[in-house]
Amino acid sequence: MRTWIFPTKCFILIIIMGTLLLGCNMPEDATGIYVWLDVPLNGLTIPVNQEVNIEGHASSESGISKIEVLIEGAIIQVFDDPTINGDLAQFSTTWTPPGIGEFNIQSIAYSADGEASLPDNSVVHVGDEPLDPSPTPVITEVTPTEVITPTLTPTVTPVVLEPVVNFYAEPASISAGFCSTIYWHVENVESVILGGSTQAFDGFYEDCLCSTQSYPLTVNHLDGSQEIVYMTIEVTGICATPTPPPDNTAPPVPTQYSPTNGYNYPSVASFVTLDWESVSDPSGIGEYQIEIQKHPGDNNWTPVSFSPIVGIAGSETTISVDSAIYRWRVRAIDGVGNMGTWSGWFTFTVPLS
C-alpha cells in the first residue's frame, strides 16, 4: 500500500491539475497496449465531499478504441474513440467519493483490434473531516482610538530571499514491482502542488511501480510566476504474471444415456444412435471415443469393423447394426491430450429379421 505522509496538515485544492508521463520505457515483450493515470496520484489523501479529477493517457501501435474508468471494479465511465493528442489517447472525468474509506481507481485501455491493457491503479484515502464550504465569520467590535500622526522613517528595501526547491526519489532506479520514496522540500515560495493537490513545503510518500514513471512538481513563486520541476524513477524489467500450472488431470467419465444397458429393440433396426453425457475439463474436451463389440449369441465378443470410433466432437454418434447382441463404452480426451477412463459396458440387442 502506498501512503502519503505530510509533516503538517494541508488544504487540498478543488481543481486537480493533469500531468503527463514522460520517458516511459516499457519492456519490448509487453503487450504493446499501455494506460496510465496521471491524477490522482496513488496514496493521495483527500477530505470527505472533495470532488476528484481523474485524468490519464493510453497508447497502442494499432490505436486506442476505448478506455474504461472503474471505481472498486465497477465501471463509472467509458470513453469510446477517445481524444488523440499526438501518439497518445487522453481521457478526463470527475468522481465524488461516497464517504470515508479507501477507494481503488482503475483505468483499462483497448486497442483497435480489441486487446485489453493491464489496468493502472491509484488508491485514494478519504478522511473523516469534511470540507467546510461556508466558515462562520468572526465579527470583532472595533473600539475607536486616538489618531496619532506617525513619525516618518526612512524606507527599508526588503531583502528578496531566493527560492529553494528540492525534488528527488530514493532510490532513483528500481526493479519492476519494487518501491521508491519520493521526497520534496521547498522554501521561500507561495505554494507547491503534487498530484494535483497543494502540499506542505516538506513531504514524502512511497510508490511501487511496474514501469518507468515521471512526476511533476508545480511551484508557485512569490512573484506570481510558476515553475514545473520533473523527476523520473527508472524501472527495469516487468511485473511478471504467474504462469498457471500445466493440466495433467484426465477428464471425467461420461455417463451413458441410450440405448440403456440391457435394452432389447422390439424390431429389426439398421441404425442405432449412441448418446452420452457431455463432460467438461479446464483444457476443454478435444474428442470422445467409442468402442463397440458384438456376438451372435455365443458370448464370443468381437469388435465391429469400424471400432473404435475416434474424433467425435459431440455427445452422440449413429452406427450401422445388424441382428446381434452389442455392447459399447465411451471415454473423453481433453484439449491437451489427457485421456479419460472408459465408461462401463452397456449392452443392447437387435433381433433377428
XYZ file of C-alpha atoms in Angstrom:
353
model
C 0.000 0.000 0.000
C 1.297 3.494 -0.824
C 0.721 6.151 1.817
C 1.075 9.949 1.765
C 2.885 11.335 4.776
C 2.865 15.077 5.466
C 4.687 16.921 8.254
C 1.850 19.442 8.536
C -1.826 19.333 7.571
C -2.536 20.955 4.219
C -5.553 22.221 2.326
C -6.480 20.277 -0.791
C -7.258 22.280 -3.955
C -10.592 21.509 -5.648
C -9.072 21.761 -9.127
C -6.845 18.743 -9.907
C -4.104 19.569 -12.399
C -3.395 16.928 -15.031
C 0.050 15.532 -15.523
C 1.768 13.610 -18.309
C 4.076 10.638 -18.024
C 7.456 11.400 -19.613
C 10.136 8.973 -20.677
C 8.053 5.829 -20.154
C 10.171 2.898 -21.417
C 8.048 -0.247 -21.476
C 9.660 -3.684 -21.953
C 9.883 -4.951 -25.523
C 7.959 -8.132 -24.692
C 4.995 -6.332 -23.059
C 1.521 -6.385 -24.650
C 2.057 -3.110 -26.558
C -1.071 -1.513 -25.028
C -0.427 0.909 -22.177
C -2.659 3.034 -19.973
C -1.731 5.187 -17.005
C -3.440 7.500 -14.551
C -1.844 10.940 -14.333
C -4.091 12.056 -11.472
C -4.932 11.349 -8.751
C -1.540 10.101 -7.519
C -1.533 6.758 -5.789
C -1.764 7.144 -1.991
C -3.405 10.601 -2.127
C -5.435 11.585 0.969
C -8.447 13.892 0.473
C -11.264 15.223 2.698
C -14.864 13.991 2.624
C -17.031 15.645 -0.091
C -13.919 16.504 -2.167
C -14.522 16.012 -5.904
C -11.663 14.066 -7.520
C -10.351 14.735 -11.020
C -9.421 11.516 -12.871
C -7.097 12.047 -15.834
C -4.783 9.836 -17.828
C -3.376 8.691 -21.146
C -3.112 5.492 -23.199
C -1.103 4.334 -26.202
C -1.025 1.428 -28.675
C 0.615 0.879 -32.042
C -2.775 -0.069 -33.531
C -4.575 2.860 -31.887
C -6.902 3.099 -28.878
C -10.596 2.286 -29.423
C -11.904 2.545 -25.877
C -10.852 3.487 -22.314
C -12.727 2.415 -19.160
C -12.556 4.108 -15.748
C -13.516 1.921 -12.756
C -14.005 2.529 -9.031
C -13.596 -0.591 -6.861
C -14.035 -2.741 -10.006
C -17.262 -1.008 -11.168
C -17.190 0.983 -14.432
C -18.132 4.660 -13.928
C -17.298 5.929 -17.421
C -16.376 4.561 -20.857
C -14.555 6.722 -23.421
C -15.298 5.403 -26.934
C -12.901 6.790 -29.566
C -11.071 8.970 -27.001
C -9.348 12.234 -27.921
C -5.939 11.679 -29.575
C -3.094 14.117 -28.904
C -0.042 13.141 -30.936
C 0.560 9.408 -30.287
C -1.422 9.406 -27.024
C -5.119 8.988 -26.281
C -6.251 11.139 -23.360
C -9.232 10.947 -21.008
C -10.625 13.035 -18.159
C -13.600 12.753 -15.785
C -14.585 13.594 -12.202
C -15.882 11.480 -9.317
C -17.019 12.276 -5.757
C -16.299 9.535 -3.151
C -19.471 8.296 -1.378
C -17.908 8.608 2.094
C -14.929 7.847 4.298
C -12.688 4.950 3.261
C -10.090 3.728 0.792
C -11.035 3.555 -2.905
C -9.186 1.901 -5.808
C -9.377 3.853 -9.082
C -8.506 1.877 -12.227
C -8.173 2.563 -15.947
C -8.122 -0.049 -18.745
C -7.437 0.702 -22.437
C -8.471 -1.344 -25.500
C -6.563 -1.340 -28.765
C -8.213 -1.000 -32.162
C -8.267 -4.811 -32.505
C -9.976 -5.273 -29.122
C -6.993 -6.335 -26.990
C -7.076 -5.016 -23.398
C -4.178 -3.471 -21.482
C -3.160 -4.291 -17.951
C -5.059 -1.962 -15.565
C -3.354 1.018 -13.941
C -4.365 1.614 -10.306
C -4.421 4.588 -7.965
C -5.664 4.242 -4.382
C -7.067 7.346 -2.667
C -7.851 7.704 1.028
C -10.916 9.722 2.028
C -10.528 11.228 5.545
C -13.116 11.848 8.258
C -13.043 15.687 8.220
C -15.481 17.074 5.571
C -14.782 20.351 3.848
C -16.467 23.396 5.444
C -17.627 25.390 2.394
C -19.016 28.307 4.430
C -16.946 29.165 7.524
C -18.724 31.342 10.068
C -17.260 34.875 10.044
C -15.963 36.263 13.326
C -17.138 39.829 13.946
C -14.823 41.844 16.151
C -16.086 45.024 17.758
C -13.825 47.934 16.841
C -13.056 50.474 19.560
C -12.219 53.957 18.253
C -8.702 55.021 19.138
C -6.896 58.302 19.043
C -5.322 59.088 15.695
C -1.599 59.534 16.144
C 0.469 61.128 13.436
C 3.356 58.737 12.792
C 6.931 59.838 12.708
C 8.349 59.360 9.223
C 11.254 56.954 9.000
C 13.443 56.016 6.040
C 12.038 53.204 3.823
C 13.968 49.964 4.140
C 14.172 47.896 0.945
C 13.093 44.315 1.790
C 15.544 41.507 1.152
C 14.284 39.099 -1.539
C 15.046 35.530 -0.484
C 15.949 33.081 -3.212
C 13.532 30.125 -3.578
C 14.741 26.634 -2.640
C 13.263 23.604 -4.470
C 14.419 20.023 -3.839
C 12.541 17.148 -5.540
C 14.034 13.629 -5.743
C 13.448 9.883 -5.177
C 15.401 7.278 -3.225
C 16.288 5.000 -4.896
C 16.027 6.704 -8.283
C 16.155 3.348 -10.142
C 14.296 0.166 -9.128
C 13.335 -3.261 -10.475
C 9.727 -3.794 -11.542
C 7.459 -4.499 -8.586
C 9.693 -2.705 -6.057
C 9.097 0.640 -4.307
C 10.813 4.029 -4.127
C 10.231 7.007 -1.786
C 9.578 10.447 -3.323
C 10.760 13.492 -1.314
C 10.212 17.238 -1.741
C 11.333 20.347 0.173
C 10.718 23.993 -0.801
C 11.441 27.373 0.798
C 10.549 30.996 0.003
C 7.680 30.121 -2.373
C 3.929 30.771 -2.392
C 2.749 27.144 -2.706
C 3.694 23.719 -4.055
C 1.434 21.245 -5.907
C 1.992 17.500 -6.363
C -0.512 15.004 -7.681
C -2.983 17.790 -8.440
C -3.204 18.944 -4.795
C -1.484 21.615 -2.717
C 1.081 20.053 -0.380
C 3.112 21.056 2.655
C 6.567 22.510 1.976
C 8.151 19.253 3.231
C 6.799 15.789 2.478
C 7.338 12.308 1.113
C 5.418 9.224 0.031
C 6.166 5.734 -1.324
C 5.242 4.444 -4.774
C 5.623 0.843 -6.052
C 5.990 0.630 -9.830
C 5.943 -1.806 -12.741
C 7.193 0.717 -15.332
C 9.217 3.937 -15.536
C 7.268 6.866 -14.060
C 7.747 10.667 -14.234
C 6.355 13.065 -11.610
C 5.770 16.847 -11.997
C 6.118 19.206 -9.003
C 4.443 22.593 -9.608
C 5.982 25.507 -7.678
C 4.135 28.858 -7.422
C 6.691 31.569 -6.637
C 6.181 34.688 -4.528
C 6.437 36.925 -7.621
C 3.459 35.152 -9.250
C 5.482 33.030 -11.664
C 5.112 29.257 -11.889
C 7.754 26.554 -12.319
C 7.285 22.823 -13.015
C 10.080 20.509 -11.882
C 10.124 16.913 -13.201
C 11.592 13.841 -11.522
C 11.707 10.334 -13.066
C 12.015 6.921 -11.402
C 13.586 4.422 -13.820
C 12.136 0.885 -13.710
C 13.803 -2.174 -15.248
C 12.067 -5.482 -16.015
C 8.356 -6.225 -15.845
C 5.869 -7.267 -13.189
C 5.500 -10.912 -14.263
C 2.139 -12.672 -14.167
C 2.419 -16.160 -12.594
C 2.204 -18.977 -15.155
C -0.673 -21.356 -14.380
C 0.369 -24.948 -13.658
C 0.042 -27.454 -16.532
C -3.152 -29.513 -16.812
C -2.251 -33.158 -16.146
C -5.705 -34.251 -14.985
C -7.827 -36.520 -17.182
C -11.434 -35.502 -17.924
C -14.284 -37.277 -16.080
C -16.020 -40.439 -17.319
C -19.131 -39.673 -19.421
C -22.481 -41.119 -18.314
C -24.161 -43.272 -20.992
C -27.782 -42.368 -21.775
C -29.091 -44.531 -24.632
C -29.585 -47.195 -25.577
C -29.874 -48.063 -21.885
C -27.988 -51.042 -20.533
C -29.728 -54.317 -21.489
C -32.167 -52.677 -23.916
C -33.874 -55.000 -26.457
C -35.026 -53.387 -29.677
C -38.582 -54.621 -30.446
C -37.952 -54.869 -34.178
C -35.116 -55.121 -36.627
C -33.026 -51.924 -36.839
C -30.388 -50.874 -39.366
C -29.033 -47.908 -37.406
C -28.675 -47.115 -33.694
C -27.785 -43.745 -32.124
C -25.461 -43.906 -29.118
C -25.982 -40.991 -26.691
C -23.930 -39.974 -23.627
C -23.295 -37.070 -21.247
C -21.117 -34.108 -22.291
C -18.330 -33.575 -19.737
C -16.148 -30.522 -19.013
C -12.434 -30.014 -18.385
C -10.224 -26.940 -17.668
C -8.444 -27.528 -21.003
C -11.665 -28.242 -22.884
C -12.747 -31.540 -24.459
C -10.788 -32.455 -27.568
C -12.819 -35.540 -28.583
C -14.847 -38.553 -27.497
C -14.011 -42.158 -28.466
C -16.365 -45.155 -28.717
C -15.607 -48.915 -28.618
C -18.273 -51.322 -29.948
C -18.304 -55.156 -29.819
C -20.910 -57.805 -30.718
C -21.638 -61.545 -30.715
C -24.381 -63.637 -32.360
C -25.447 -65.259 -29.074
C -22.382 -67.327 -28.146
C -20.801 -64.693 -25.796
C -17.719 -64.546 -28.038
C -17.323 -60.742 -28.156
C -15.502 -59.343 -31.184
C -15.021 -55.683 -32.232
C -17.200 -54.458 -35.090
C -15.324 -53.467 -38.237
C -15.497 -49.707 -37.579
C -14.499 -49.843 -33.883
C -13.053 -47.826 -32.279
C -14.716 -44.589 -33.427
C -12.482 -41.575 -32.651
C -12.604 -37.800 -33.130
C -16.265 -37.436 -32.084
C -16.912 -33.759 -31.259
C -20.417 -34.031 -29.793
C -22.153 -36.324 -27.321
C -23.766 -38.770 -29.773
C -22.995 -40.827 -32.851
C -25.041 -43.116 -35.135
C -23.783 -46.587 -36.110
C -24.997 -49.254 -38.540
C -26.114 -52.565 -36.965
C -27.445 -55.980 -37.901
C -29.056 -58.755 -35.859
C -26.739 -59.408 -32.885
C -26.056 -58.588 -29.250
C -23.947 -55.406 -28.905
C -22.049 -53.672 -26.150
C -20.464 -50.199 -26.163
C -18.443 -47.847 -23.972
C -17.216 -44.227 -24.218
C -14.348 -42.061 -22.927
C -13.293 -38.378 -23.214
C -9.914 -36.847 -24.157
C -9.249 -33.226 -23.130
C -7.717 -30.393 -25.161
C -4.134 -31.162 -24.079
C -4.326 -34.916 -24.667
C -5.179 -36.205 -21.179
C -7.109 -39.443 -21.798
C -10.097 -40.217 -19.567
C -11.135 -43.633 -18.231
C -13.525 -45.801 -20.254
C -17.105 -45.988 -19.040
C -18.627 -49.368 -18.246
C -20.059 -51.611 -20.985
C -23.719 -51.059 -21.956
C -25.413 -53.884 -23.915
C -28.343 -53.821 -26.328
C -29.907 -56.436 -28.615
C -31.080 -56.127 -32.218
C -33.459 -59.061 -33.018
C -33.183 -61.399 -35.967
C -35.080 -60.398 -39.072
